[in-house]
C-alpha positions as a Markdown table, in Angstrom:
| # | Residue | x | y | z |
|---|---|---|---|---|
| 1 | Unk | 24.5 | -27.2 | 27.8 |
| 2 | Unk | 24.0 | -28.7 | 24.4 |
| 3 | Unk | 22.1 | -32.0 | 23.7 |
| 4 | Unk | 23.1 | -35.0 | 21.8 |
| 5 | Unk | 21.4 | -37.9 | 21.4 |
| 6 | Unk | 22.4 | -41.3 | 20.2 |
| 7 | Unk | 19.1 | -43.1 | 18.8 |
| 8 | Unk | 19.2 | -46.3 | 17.3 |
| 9 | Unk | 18.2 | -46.8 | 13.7 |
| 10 | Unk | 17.5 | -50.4 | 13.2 |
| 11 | Unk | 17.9 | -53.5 | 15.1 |
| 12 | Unk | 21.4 | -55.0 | 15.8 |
| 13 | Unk | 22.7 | -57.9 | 14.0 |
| 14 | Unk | 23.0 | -60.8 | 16.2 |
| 15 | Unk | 26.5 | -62.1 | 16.6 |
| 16 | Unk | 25.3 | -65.8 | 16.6 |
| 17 | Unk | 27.1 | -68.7 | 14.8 |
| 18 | Unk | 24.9 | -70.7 | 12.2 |
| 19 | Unk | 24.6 | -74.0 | 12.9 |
| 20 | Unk | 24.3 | -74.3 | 8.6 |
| 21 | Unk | 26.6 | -72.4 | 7.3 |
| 22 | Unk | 29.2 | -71.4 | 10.2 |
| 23 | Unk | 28.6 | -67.8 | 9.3 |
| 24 | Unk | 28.2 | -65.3 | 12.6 |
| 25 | Unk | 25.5 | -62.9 | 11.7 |
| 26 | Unk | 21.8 | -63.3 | 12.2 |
| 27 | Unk | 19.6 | -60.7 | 12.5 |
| 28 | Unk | 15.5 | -60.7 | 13.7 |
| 29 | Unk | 14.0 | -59.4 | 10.2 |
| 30 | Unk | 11.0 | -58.0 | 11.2 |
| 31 | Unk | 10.8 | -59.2 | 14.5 |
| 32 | Unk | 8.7 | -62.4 | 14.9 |
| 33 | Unk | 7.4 | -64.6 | 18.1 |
| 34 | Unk | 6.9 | -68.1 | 17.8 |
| 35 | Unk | 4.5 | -68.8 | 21.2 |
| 36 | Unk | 3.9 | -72.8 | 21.3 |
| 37 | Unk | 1.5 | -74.7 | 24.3 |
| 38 | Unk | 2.6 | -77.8 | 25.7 |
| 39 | Unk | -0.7 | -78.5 | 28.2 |
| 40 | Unk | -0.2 | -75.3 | 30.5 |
| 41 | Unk | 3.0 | -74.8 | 29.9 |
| 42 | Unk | 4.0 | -72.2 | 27.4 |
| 43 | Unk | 7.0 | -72.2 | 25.4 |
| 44 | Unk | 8.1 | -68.3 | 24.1 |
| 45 | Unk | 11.0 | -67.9 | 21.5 |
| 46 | Unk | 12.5 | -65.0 | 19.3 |
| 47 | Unk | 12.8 | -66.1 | 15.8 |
| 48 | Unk | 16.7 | -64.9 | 14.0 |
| 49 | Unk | 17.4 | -65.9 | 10.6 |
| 50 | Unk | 20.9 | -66.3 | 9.3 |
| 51 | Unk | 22.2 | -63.4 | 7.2 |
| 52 | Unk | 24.0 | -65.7 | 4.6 |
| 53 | Unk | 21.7 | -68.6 | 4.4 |
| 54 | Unk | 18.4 | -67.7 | 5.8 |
| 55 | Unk | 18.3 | -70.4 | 8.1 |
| 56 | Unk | 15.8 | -69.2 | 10.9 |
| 57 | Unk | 16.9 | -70.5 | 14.4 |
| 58 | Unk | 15.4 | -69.7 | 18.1 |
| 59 | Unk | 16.4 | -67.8 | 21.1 |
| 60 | Unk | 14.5 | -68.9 | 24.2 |
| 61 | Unk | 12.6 | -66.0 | 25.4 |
| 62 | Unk | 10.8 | -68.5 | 28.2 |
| 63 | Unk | 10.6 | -71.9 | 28.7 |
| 64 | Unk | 8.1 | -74.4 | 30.1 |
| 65 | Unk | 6.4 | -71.1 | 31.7 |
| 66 | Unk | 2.6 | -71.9 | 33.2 |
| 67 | Unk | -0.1 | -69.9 | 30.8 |
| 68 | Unk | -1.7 | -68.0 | 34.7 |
| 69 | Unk | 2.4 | -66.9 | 35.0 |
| 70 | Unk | 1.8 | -64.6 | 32.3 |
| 71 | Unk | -0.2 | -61.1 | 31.8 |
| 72 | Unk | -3.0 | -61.2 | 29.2 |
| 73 | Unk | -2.0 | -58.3 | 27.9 |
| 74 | Unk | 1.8 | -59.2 | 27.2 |
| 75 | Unk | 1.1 | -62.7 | 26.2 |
| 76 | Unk | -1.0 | -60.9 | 23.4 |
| 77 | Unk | 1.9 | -58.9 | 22.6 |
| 78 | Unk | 3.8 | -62.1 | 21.8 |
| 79 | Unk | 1.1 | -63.5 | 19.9 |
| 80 | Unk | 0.6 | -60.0 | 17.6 |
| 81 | Unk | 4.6 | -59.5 | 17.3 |
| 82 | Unk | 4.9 | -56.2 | 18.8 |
| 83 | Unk | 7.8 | -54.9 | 17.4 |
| 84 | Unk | 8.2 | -52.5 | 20.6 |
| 85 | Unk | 8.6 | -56.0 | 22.8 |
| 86 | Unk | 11.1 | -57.5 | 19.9 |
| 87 | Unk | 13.2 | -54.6 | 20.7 |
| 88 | Unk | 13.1 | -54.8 | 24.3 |
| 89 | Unk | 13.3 | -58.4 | 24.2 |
| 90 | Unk | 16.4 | -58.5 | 22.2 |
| 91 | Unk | 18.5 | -55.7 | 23.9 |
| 92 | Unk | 17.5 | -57.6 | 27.2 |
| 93 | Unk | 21.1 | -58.6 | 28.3 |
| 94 | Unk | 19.9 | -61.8 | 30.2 |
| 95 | Unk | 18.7 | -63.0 | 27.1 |
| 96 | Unk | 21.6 | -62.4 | 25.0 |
| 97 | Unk | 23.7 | -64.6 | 28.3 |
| 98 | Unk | 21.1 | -67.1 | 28.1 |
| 99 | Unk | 21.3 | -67.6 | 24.3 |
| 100 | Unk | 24.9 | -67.0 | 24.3 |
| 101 | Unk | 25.2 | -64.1 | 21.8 |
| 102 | Unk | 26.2 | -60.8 | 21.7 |
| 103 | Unk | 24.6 | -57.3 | 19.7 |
| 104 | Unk | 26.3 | -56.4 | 16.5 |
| 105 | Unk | 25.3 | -52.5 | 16.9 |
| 106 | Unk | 28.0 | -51.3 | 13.5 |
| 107 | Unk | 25.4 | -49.2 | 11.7 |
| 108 | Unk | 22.2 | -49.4 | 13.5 |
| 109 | Unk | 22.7 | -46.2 | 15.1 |
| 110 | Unk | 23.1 | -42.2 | 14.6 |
| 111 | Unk | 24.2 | -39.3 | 16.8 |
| 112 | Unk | 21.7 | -36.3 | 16.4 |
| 113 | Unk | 24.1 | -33.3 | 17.5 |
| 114 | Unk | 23.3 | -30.0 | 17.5 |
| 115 | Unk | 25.1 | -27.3 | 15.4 |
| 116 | Unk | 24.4 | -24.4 | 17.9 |
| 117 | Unk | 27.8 | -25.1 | 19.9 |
| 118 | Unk | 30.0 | -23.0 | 16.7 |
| 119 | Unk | 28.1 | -20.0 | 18.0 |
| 120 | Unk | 28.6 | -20.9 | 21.9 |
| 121 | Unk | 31.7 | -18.9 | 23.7 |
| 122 | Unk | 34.4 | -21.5 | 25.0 |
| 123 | Unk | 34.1 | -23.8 | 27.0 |
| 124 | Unk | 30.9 | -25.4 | 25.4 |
| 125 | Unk | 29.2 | -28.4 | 27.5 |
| 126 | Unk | 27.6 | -31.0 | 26.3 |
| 127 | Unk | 25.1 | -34.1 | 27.3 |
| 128 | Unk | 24.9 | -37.3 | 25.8 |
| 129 | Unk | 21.6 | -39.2 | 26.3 |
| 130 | Unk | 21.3 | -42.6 | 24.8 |
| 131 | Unk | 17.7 | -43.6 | 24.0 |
| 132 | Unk | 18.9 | -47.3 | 23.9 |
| 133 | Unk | 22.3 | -49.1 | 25.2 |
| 134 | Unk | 24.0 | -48.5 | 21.8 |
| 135 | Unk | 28.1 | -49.1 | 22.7 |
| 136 | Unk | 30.6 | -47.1 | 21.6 |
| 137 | Unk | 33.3 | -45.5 | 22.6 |
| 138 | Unk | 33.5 | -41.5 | 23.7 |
| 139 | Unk | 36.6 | -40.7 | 21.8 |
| 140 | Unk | 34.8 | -41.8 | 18.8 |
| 141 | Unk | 31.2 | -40.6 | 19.7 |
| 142 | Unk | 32.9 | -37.1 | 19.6 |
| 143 | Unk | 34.7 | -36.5 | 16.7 |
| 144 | Unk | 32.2 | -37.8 | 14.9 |
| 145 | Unk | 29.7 | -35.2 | 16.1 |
| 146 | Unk | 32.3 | -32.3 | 16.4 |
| 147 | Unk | 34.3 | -33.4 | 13.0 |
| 148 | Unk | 37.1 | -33.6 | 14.6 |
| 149 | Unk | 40.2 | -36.1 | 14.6 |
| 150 | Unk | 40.1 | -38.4 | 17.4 |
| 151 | Unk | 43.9 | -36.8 | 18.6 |
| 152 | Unk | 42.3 | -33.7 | 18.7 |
| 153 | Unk | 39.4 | -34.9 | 21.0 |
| 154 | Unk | 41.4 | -36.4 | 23.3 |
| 155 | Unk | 43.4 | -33.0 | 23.1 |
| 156 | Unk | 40.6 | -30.8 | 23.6 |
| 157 | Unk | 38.0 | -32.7 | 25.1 |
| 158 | Unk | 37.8 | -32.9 | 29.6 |
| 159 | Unk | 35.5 | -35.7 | 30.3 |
| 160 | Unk | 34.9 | -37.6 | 33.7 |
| 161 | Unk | 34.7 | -40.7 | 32.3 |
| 162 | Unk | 37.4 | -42.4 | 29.7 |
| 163 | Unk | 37.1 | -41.9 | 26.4 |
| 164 | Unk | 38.7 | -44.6 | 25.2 |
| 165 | Unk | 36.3 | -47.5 | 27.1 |
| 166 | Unk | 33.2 | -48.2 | 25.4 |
| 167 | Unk | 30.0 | -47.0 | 27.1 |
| 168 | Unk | 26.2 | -47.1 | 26.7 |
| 169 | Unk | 25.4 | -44.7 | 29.3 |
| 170 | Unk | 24.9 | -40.7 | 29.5 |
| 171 | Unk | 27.6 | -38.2 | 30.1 |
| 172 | Unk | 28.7 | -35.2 | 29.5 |
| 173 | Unk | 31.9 | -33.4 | 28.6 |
| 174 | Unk | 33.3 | -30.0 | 28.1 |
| 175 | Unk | 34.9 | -28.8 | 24.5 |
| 176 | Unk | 37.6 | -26.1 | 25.0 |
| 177 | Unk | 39.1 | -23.9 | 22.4 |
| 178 | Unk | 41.4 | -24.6 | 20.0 |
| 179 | Unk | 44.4 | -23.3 | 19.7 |
């Protein structure tokens, strides 16, 4: 079995409108925290700026939390910008349903697939593992990697799941010979 792996490359763009310009693109720049005390309540939010107009805006990462609610070591995190918890904050779907947007991921990704499957005798299997919940759809995951036309995929490929629905999940899939 051959392994491919889809590994994300940068951040996603936001898809956010701009209160300033109406434009729907923000994206977190280098990932910054904005942590703010109100007595002992702690206010945490994600910093995006606007793509076209720079306008910086918040997403609500927690509000009106008590400072004993969170662990030192996290709360440090925050105040440091760890660019490890920007990613796993922004990729957190509650937050994206909570700040009403949605991940822009066109991109911000790359398949790493291996070569080895030309010298393989038919049938050749193969497992996709994605390192973070990058969506896209099989059909198009696979010709890609296998520079092949998307008819042809769906010609030659025998996959348990659709091809056609977009995913963000592993799964594998089966190439058989051409004709």
């Amino acid at each position: 079995m051959l392994p491919w792996v889809v590994r994300r490359t940068r951040l996603p763009l936001l898809s956010l409108r701009c209160v300033d310009c109406r434009s729907e693109s923000a994206t977190t720049g280098e990932g910054r925290f904005r942590v703010n005390a109100n007595g002992k309540l702690l206010d945490v939010w994600l910093l995006v700026r606007c793509v076209f107009c720079d306008r910086t805006s918040k997403l609500t990462v927690h509000e009106r939390a008590p400072v004993g609610s969170f662990d030192p070591t996290e709360l440090e995190r925050y105040h440091d910008n760890d660019p490890e918890l920007v990613a796993s904050t922004l990729l957190d779907p509650l937050l994206a349903r909570r700040n009403r947007f949605t991940l822009d991921w066109k991109g911000a990704w790359r398949l790493d697939a291996s070569s080895e499957w030309l010298d393989e005798a038919w049938p050749v299997r193969v497992e996709v593992v994605f390192e973070d919940p990058v969506p896209v759809r099989p059909e198009r995951l696979i010709a890609q990697g296998l520079g092949l036309s998307r008819n042809e995929v769906l010609r030659r490929i025998k996959c348990d799941i659709s091809l056609r629905r977009s995913t963000s999940s592993g799964f594998t899939f089966t190439v058989m010979a051409g004709d």
